Coordinates of C-alpha atoms in Angstrom, one line a residue:
Chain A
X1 CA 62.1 -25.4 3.8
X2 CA 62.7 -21.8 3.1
X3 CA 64.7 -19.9 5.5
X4 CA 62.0 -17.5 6.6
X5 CA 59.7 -20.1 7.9
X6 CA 62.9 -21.2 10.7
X7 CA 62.5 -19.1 13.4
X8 CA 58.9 -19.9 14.3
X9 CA 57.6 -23.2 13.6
X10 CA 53.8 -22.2 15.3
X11 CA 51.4 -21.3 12.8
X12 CA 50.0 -17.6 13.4
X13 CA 47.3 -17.3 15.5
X14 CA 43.9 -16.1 14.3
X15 CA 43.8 -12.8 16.3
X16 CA 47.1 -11.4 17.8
X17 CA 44.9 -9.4 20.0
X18 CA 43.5 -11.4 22.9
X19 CA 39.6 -10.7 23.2
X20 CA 37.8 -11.4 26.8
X21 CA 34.9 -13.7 26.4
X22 CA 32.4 -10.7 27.5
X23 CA 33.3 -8.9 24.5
X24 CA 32.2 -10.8 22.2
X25 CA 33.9 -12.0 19.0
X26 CA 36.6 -14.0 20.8
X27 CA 34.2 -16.9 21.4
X28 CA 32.3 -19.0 20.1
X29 CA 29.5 -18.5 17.7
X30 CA 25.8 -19.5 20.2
X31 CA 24.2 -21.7 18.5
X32 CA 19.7 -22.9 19.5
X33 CA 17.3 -25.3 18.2
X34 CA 14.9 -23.7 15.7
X35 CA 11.6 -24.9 14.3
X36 CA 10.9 -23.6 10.4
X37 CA 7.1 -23.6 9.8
X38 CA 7.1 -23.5 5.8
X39 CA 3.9 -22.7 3.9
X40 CA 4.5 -26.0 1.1
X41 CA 2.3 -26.1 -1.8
X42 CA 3.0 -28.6 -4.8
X43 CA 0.5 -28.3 -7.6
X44 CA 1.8 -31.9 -9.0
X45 CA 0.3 -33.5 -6.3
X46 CA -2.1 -31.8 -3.9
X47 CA -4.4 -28.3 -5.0
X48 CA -4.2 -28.2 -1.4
X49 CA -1.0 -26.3 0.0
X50 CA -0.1 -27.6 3.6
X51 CA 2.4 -26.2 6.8
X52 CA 5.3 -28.3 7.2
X53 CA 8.1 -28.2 10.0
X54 CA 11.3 -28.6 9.9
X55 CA 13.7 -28.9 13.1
X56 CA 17.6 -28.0 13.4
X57 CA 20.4 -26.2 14.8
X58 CA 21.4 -22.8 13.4
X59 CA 23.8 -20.8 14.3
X60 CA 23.7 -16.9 15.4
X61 CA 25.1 -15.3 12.4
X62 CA 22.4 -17.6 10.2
X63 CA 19.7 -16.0 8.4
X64 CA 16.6 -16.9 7.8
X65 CA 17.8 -18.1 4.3
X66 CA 20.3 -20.2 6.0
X67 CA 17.9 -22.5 7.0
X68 CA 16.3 -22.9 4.1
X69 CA 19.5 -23.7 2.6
X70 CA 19.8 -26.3 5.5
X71 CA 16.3 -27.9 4.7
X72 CA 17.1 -28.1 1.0
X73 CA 19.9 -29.6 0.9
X74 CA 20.0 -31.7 4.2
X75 CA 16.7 -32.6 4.9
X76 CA 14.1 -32.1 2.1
X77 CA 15.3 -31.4 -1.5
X78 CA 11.9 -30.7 -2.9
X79 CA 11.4 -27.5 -1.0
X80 CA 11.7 -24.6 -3.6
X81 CA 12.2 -20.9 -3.3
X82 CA 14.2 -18.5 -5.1
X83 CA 17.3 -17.1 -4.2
X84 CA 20.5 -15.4 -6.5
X85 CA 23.3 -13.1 -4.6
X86 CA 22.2 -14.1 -1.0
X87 CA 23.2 -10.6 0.5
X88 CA 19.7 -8.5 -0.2
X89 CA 20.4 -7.0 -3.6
X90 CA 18.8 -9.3 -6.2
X91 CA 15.7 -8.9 -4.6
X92 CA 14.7 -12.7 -5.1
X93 CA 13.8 -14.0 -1.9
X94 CA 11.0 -11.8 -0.7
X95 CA 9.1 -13.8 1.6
X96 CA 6.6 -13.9 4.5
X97 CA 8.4 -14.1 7.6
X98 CA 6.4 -14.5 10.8
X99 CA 3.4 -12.4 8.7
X100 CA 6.0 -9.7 7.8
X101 CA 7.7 -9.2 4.1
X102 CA 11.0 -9.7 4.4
X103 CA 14.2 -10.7 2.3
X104 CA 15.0 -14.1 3.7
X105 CA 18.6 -13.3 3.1
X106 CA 18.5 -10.3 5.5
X107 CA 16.7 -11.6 8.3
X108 CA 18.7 -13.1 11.0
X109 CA 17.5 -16.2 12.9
X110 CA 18.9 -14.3 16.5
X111 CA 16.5 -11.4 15.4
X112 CA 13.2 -13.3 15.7
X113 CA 11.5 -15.5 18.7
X114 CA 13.3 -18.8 18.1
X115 CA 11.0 -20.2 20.8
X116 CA 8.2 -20.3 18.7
X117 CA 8.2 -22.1 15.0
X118 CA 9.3 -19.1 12.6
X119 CA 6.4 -19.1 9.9
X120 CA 7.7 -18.6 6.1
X121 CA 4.9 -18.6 3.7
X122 CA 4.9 -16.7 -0.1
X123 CA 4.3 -13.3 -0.5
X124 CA 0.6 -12.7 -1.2
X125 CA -1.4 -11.6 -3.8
X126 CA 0.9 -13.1 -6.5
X127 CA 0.1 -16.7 -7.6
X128 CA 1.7 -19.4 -5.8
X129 CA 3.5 -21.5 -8.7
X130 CA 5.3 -23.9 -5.8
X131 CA 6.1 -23.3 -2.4
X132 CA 7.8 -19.7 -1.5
X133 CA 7.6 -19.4 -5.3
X134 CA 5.6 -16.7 -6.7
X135 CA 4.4 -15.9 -10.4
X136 CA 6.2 -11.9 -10.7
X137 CA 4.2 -11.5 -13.9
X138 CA 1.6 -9.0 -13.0
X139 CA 4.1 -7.4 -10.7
X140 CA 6.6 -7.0 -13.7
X141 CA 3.4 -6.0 -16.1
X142 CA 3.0 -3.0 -13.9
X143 CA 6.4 -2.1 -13.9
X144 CA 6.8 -1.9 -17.6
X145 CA 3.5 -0.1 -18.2
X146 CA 5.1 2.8 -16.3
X147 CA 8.2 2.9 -18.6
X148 CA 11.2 1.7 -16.6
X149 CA 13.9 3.7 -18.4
X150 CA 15.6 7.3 -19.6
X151 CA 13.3 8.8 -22.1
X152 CA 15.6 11.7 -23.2
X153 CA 14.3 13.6 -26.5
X154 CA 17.5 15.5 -27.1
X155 CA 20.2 14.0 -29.2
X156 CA 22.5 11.7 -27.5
X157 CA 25.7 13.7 -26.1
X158 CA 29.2 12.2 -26.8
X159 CA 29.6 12.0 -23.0
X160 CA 27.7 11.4 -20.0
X161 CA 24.4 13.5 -19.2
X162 CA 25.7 16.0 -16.4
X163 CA 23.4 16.5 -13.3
X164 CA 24.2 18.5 -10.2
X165 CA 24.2 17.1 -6.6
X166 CA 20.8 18.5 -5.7
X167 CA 19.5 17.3 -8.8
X168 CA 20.3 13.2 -8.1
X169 CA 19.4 14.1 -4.5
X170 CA 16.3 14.6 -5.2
X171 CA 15.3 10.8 -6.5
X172 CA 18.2 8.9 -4.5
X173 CA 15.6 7.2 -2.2
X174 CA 13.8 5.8 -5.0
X175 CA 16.8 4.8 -6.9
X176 CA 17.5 2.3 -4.5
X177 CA 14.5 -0.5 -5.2
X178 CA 15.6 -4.1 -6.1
X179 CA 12.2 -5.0 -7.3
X180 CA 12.1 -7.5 -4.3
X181 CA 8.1 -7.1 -5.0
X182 CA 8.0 -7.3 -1.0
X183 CA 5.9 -3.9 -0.8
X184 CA 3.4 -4.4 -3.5
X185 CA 2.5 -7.7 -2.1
X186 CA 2.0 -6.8 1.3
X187 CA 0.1 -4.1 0.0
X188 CA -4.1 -4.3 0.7
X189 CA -5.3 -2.2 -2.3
X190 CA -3.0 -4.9 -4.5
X191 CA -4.8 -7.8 -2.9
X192 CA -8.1 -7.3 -4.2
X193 CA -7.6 -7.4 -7.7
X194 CA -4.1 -6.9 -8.6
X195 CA -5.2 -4.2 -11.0
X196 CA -3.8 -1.3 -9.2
X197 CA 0.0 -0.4 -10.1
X198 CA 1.5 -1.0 -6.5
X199 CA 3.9 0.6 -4.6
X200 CA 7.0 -0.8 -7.1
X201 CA 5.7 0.5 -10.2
X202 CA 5.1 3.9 -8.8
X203 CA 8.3 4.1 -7.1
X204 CA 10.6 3.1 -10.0
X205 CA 7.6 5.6 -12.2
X206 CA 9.2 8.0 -9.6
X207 CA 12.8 7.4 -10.0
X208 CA 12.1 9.2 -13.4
X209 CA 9.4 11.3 -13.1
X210 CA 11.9 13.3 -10.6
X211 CA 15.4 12.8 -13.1
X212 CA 16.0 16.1 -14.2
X213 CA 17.6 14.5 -17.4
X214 CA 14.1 12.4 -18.2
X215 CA 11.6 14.0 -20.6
X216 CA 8.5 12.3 -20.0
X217 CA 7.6 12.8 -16.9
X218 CA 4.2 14.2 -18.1
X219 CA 3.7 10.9 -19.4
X220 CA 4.4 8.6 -16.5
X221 CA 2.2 11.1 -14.6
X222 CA -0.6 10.6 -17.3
X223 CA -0.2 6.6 -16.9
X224 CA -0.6 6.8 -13.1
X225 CA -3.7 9.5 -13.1
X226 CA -5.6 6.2 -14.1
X227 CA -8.1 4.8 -11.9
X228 CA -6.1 2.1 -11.1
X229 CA -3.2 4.6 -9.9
X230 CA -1.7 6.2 -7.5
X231 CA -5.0 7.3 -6.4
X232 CA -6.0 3.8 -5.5
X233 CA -3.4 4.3 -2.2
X234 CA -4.5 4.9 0.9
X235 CA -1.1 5.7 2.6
X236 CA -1.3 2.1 5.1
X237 CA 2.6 2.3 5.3
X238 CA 2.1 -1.4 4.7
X239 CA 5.1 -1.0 1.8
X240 CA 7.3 1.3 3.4
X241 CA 7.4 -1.0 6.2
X242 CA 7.9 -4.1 4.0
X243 CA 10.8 -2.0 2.2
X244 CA 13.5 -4.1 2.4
X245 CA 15.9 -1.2 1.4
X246 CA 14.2 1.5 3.7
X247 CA 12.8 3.2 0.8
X248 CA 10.1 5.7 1.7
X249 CA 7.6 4.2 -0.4
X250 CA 4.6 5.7 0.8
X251 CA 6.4 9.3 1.0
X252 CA 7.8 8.8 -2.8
X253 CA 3.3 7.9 -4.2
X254 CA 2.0 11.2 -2.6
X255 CA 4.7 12.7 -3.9
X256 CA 3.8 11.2 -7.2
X257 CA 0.1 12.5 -6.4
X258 CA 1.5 15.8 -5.6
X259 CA 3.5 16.3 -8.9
X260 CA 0.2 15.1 -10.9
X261 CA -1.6 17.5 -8.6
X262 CA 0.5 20.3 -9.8
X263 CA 0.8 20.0 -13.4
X264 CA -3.5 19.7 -13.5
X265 CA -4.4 22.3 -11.2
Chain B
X1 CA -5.2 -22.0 2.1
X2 CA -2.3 -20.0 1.1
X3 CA -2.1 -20.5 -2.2
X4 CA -5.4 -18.9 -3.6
X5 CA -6.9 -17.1 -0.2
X6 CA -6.2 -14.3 -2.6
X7 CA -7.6 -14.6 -6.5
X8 CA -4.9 -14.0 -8.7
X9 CA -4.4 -10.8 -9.7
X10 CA -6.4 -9.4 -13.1
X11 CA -8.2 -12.8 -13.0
X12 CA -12.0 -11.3 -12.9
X13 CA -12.0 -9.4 -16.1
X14 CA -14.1 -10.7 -18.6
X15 CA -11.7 -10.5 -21.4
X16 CA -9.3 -13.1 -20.2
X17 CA -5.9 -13.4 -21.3
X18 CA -4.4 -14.2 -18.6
X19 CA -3.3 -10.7 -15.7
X20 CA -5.2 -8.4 -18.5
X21 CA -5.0 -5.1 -16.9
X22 CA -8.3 -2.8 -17.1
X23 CA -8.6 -0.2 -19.7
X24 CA -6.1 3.1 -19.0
X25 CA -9.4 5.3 -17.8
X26 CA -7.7 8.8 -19.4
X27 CA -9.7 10.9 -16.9
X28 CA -9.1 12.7 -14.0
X29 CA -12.3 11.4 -12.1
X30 CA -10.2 10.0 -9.3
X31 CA -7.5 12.9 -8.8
X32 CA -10.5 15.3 -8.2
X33 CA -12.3 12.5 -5.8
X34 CA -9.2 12.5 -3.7
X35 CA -8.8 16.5 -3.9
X36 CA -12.2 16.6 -2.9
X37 CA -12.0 14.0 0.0
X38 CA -9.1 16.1 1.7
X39 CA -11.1 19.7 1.1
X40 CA -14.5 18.4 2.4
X41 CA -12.7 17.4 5.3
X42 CA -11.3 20.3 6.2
X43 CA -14.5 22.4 5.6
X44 CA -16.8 19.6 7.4
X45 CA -14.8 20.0 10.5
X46 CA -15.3 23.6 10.7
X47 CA -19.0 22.7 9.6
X48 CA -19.4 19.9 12.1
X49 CA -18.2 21.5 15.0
X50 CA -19.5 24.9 14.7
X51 CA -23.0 22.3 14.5
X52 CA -22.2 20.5 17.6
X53 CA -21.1 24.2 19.8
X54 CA -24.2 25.8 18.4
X55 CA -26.6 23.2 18.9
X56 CA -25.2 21.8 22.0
X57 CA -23.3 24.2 24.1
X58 CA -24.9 27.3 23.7
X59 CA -27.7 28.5 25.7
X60 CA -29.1 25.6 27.7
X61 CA -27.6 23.5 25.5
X62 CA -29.4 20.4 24.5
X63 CA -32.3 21.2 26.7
X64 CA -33.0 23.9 24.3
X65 CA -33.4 21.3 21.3
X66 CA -37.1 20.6 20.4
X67 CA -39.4 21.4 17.4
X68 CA -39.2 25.4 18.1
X69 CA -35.6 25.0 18.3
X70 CA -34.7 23.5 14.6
X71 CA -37.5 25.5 13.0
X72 CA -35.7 28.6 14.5
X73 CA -32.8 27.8 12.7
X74 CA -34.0 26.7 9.2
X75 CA -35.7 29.9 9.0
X76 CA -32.8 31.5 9.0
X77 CA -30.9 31.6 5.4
X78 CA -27.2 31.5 7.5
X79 CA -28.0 28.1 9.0
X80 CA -30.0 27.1 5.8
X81 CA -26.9 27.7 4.1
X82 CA -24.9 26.0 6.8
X83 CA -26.9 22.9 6.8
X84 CA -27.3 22.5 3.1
X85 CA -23.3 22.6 2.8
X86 CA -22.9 20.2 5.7
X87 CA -25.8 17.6 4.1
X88 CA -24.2 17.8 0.8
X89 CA -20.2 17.8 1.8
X90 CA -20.9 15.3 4.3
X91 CA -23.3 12.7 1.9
X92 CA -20.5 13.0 -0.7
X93 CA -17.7 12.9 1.4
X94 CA -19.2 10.1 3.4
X95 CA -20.1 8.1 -0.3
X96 CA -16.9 8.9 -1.8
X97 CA -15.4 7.0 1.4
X98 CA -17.2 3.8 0.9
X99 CA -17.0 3.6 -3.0
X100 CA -13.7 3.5 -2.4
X101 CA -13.8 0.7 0.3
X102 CA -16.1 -0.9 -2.4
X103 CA -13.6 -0.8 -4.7
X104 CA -10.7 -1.8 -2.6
X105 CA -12.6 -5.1 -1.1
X106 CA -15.2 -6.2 -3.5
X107 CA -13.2 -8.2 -6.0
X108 CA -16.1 -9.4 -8.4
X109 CA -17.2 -7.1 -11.2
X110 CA -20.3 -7.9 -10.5
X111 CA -20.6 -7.7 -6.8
X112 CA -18.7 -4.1 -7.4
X113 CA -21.5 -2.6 -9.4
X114 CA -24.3 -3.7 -7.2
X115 CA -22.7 -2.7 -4.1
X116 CA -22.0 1.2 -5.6
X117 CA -25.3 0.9 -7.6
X118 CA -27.6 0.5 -4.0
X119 CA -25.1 3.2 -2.8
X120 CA -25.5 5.9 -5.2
X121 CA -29.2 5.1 -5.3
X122 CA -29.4 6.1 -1.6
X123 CA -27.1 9.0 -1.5
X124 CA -29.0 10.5 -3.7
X125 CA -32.6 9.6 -2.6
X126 CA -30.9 11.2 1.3
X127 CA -29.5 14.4 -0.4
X128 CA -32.5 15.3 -2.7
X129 CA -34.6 14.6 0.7
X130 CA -32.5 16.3 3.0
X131 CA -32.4 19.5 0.3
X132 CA -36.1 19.6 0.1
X133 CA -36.5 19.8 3.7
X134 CA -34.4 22.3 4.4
X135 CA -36.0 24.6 1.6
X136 CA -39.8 23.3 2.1
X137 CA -39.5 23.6 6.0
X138 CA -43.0 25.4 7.4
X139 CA -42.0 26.4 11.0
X140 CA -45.2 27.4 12.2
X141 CA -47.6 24.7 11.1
X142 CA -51.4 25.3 10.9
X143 CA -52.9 23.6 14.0
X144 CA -49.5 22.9 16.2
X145 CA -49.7 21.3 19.9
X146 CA -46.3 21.5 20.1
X147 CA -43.9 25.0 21.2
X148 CA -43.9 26.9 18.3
X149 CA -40.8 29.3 17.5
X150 CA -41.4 32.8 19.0
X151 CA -42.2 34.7 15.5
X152 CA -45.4 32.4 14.6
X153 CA -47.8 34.9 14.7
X154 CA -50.4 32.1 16.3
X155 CA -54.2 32.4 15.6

């Protein structure tokens, strides 16, 4: 035993502070029943895909991917979804919660009606490969076609490109997308045919159209002049609402529409 | 179902590697449809409402409406003028409008083209006939029961 550890043989308490129970924090975490409604589809054995309902008992801090967790590995280990970091930055569990897009890993159970069954179903107008599972192919296609990436024409300095304050100001909103894909699927014009770009492709065709150290801006303007473009949008909000990262995503397309506007009239 | 209430996207095209995007279009058709949706507008509010005070506020108002009334004013250039630009802004404004609902809801091809085909058809049969009235109008017709405008000279 050292000699440091003699004069108090109780270990340290948690909080040295002591919290009333009507503040919060001191207690204990509530915890309430929940019913997940998940939309299951399985191509290996039905074409069909089905509602299924899972009970239990979450806590207050869960979030809504918490009890996914809790289904897969407690209660049904076939249910698939995609997840990486867990704390809304990967961008890979963009799903329909309660008919709103929405990060699973951002959603808190306490936030919703935990009376009624919370509904989790795909985002739509991507194919379904297996149950909140999506194929991100035709969302990544259009994200690509808009060239994702400095295009700098001037030879390549020895240090880093210098930009003023104002300058990054003026894309920061748009720099912030985690290509969650939760606003192009909750977007209409996308679910007819999936040919227009969508809200992510624009926005990220944004991030460089408006980088004062980019040099083809003309030509990411000239790939979304298109017919399939950012003409195609008819300012629902549906994706700026979906935004999981409070981008502006209907603000940052007109002013896509403005700069093409500008540069052709 | 869930899984395929929407088609998968780029699925209709008839060249069909699988999510084949259309053809880039490399024309500014649409910028100048949408340029032209927010300027009609604006004009066919002044145009629509300068309609609706003249026609229905002035005067006596709609009382003052009959045959005598609209011949009145179509044999005046101003409202000739004012009426053409109001048929045409409004027919093209109003067709713009639903080719682009076409387009946003009709997911075949070939449901797409009919739908715009029977539109353009009848845009233009209403504008050519709306045109020709205005410019062909007779306001003092041979043989009239009806109140004729004051300046027919009748026989």
């Amino acid at each position: 035993m050292s000699p440091v550890e003699t004069a108090e043989s109780a270990p340290e308490p948690a909080s040295k502070i002591e919290l009333p129970a009507h503040l919060g924090g001191g207690g204990e975490i509530p915890t309430f029943d929940v019913t997940l409604r998940v939309r299951r589809y399985d191509p290996e054995f039905s074409d069909e895909s089905k509602w299924e309902d899972f009970r239990m008992t979450m806590y207050g801090t869960d979030r809504v991917l918490d009890a996914l967790h809790k289904v897969k590995w407690e209660q049904d280990g076939s249910l698939s979804f995609r997840r990486s970091c867990a704390h809304g930055v990967c961008g890979s569990d963009a799903m329909r919660i309660n008919g709103r897009n929405r990060l699973a890993c951002k959603t808190l159970l306490k936030d919703l009606d935990t009376s009624k069954p919370i509904l989790v179903e795909p985002i739509k107008g991507l194919p379904v490969e297996k149950d909140l599972i999506v194929d991100m192919e035709p969302f990544f296609q259009s994200f690509r076609e808009i060239m994702p990436f400095l295009i700098n024409r001037d030879h390549a300095p020895t240090k880093e490109r210098l930009q003023s304050a104002e300058e990054r100001a003026r894309f920061d909103d748009t720099t912030k997308c985690i290509l969650c894909a939760a606003c192009t699927s909750s977007c209409p014009v996308f679910w007819t045919d999936g040919q227009y770009f969508g809200p992510a492709a624009i926005v990220n065709a944004h991030r460089f159209i408006f980088d004062s150290r980019d040099d083809a801006g003309d030509m990411r303007l000239e790939i979304l002049n298109d017919k399939e473009g950012v003409w195609r949008c008819r300012t629902v909000f549906n994706c700026t609402e979906a935004c999981p990262r409070g981008i502006q995503v209907t603000q940052a397309i007109a002013e896509v529409k403005q700069a093409i506007l500008s540069r052709q009239v | 179902m869930s899984a395929d209430s929407i088609a998968a996207p780029r699925s209709n095209s008839a060249q069909s590697p699988k999510y084949k995007r259309n053809k880039a279009s490399h024309s500014s058709f649409e910028m100048i449809a949408w340029l032209f949706m927010r300027l009609s507008g604006v004009v066919l509010i002044v145009l629509i409402f300068g309609h609706l005070f003249v026609n229905l506020m002035v005067g006596e108002g709609i009382h003052a409406i009959d045959f005598g009334f609209v011949a009145g004013k179509w044999s005046d250039p101003f409202w000739q003028i004012w009426d053409l630009a109001m048929l045409w802004l409004a027919m093209l404004h109003g067709s713009n409008g639903v080719r682009t609902i076409i387009n946003d809801y009709a997911d075949r091809d070939g449901t797409r083209m009919t739908l715009k085909a029977v539109l353009y058809v009848a845009s233009a049969v209403i504008i050519v006939l709306g045109t020709l009235v205005i410019f062909t109008f007779d306001p003092c017709p041979a043989g009239a029961v009806i109140d004729l405008p004051s300046f027919c000279t009748v026989p």
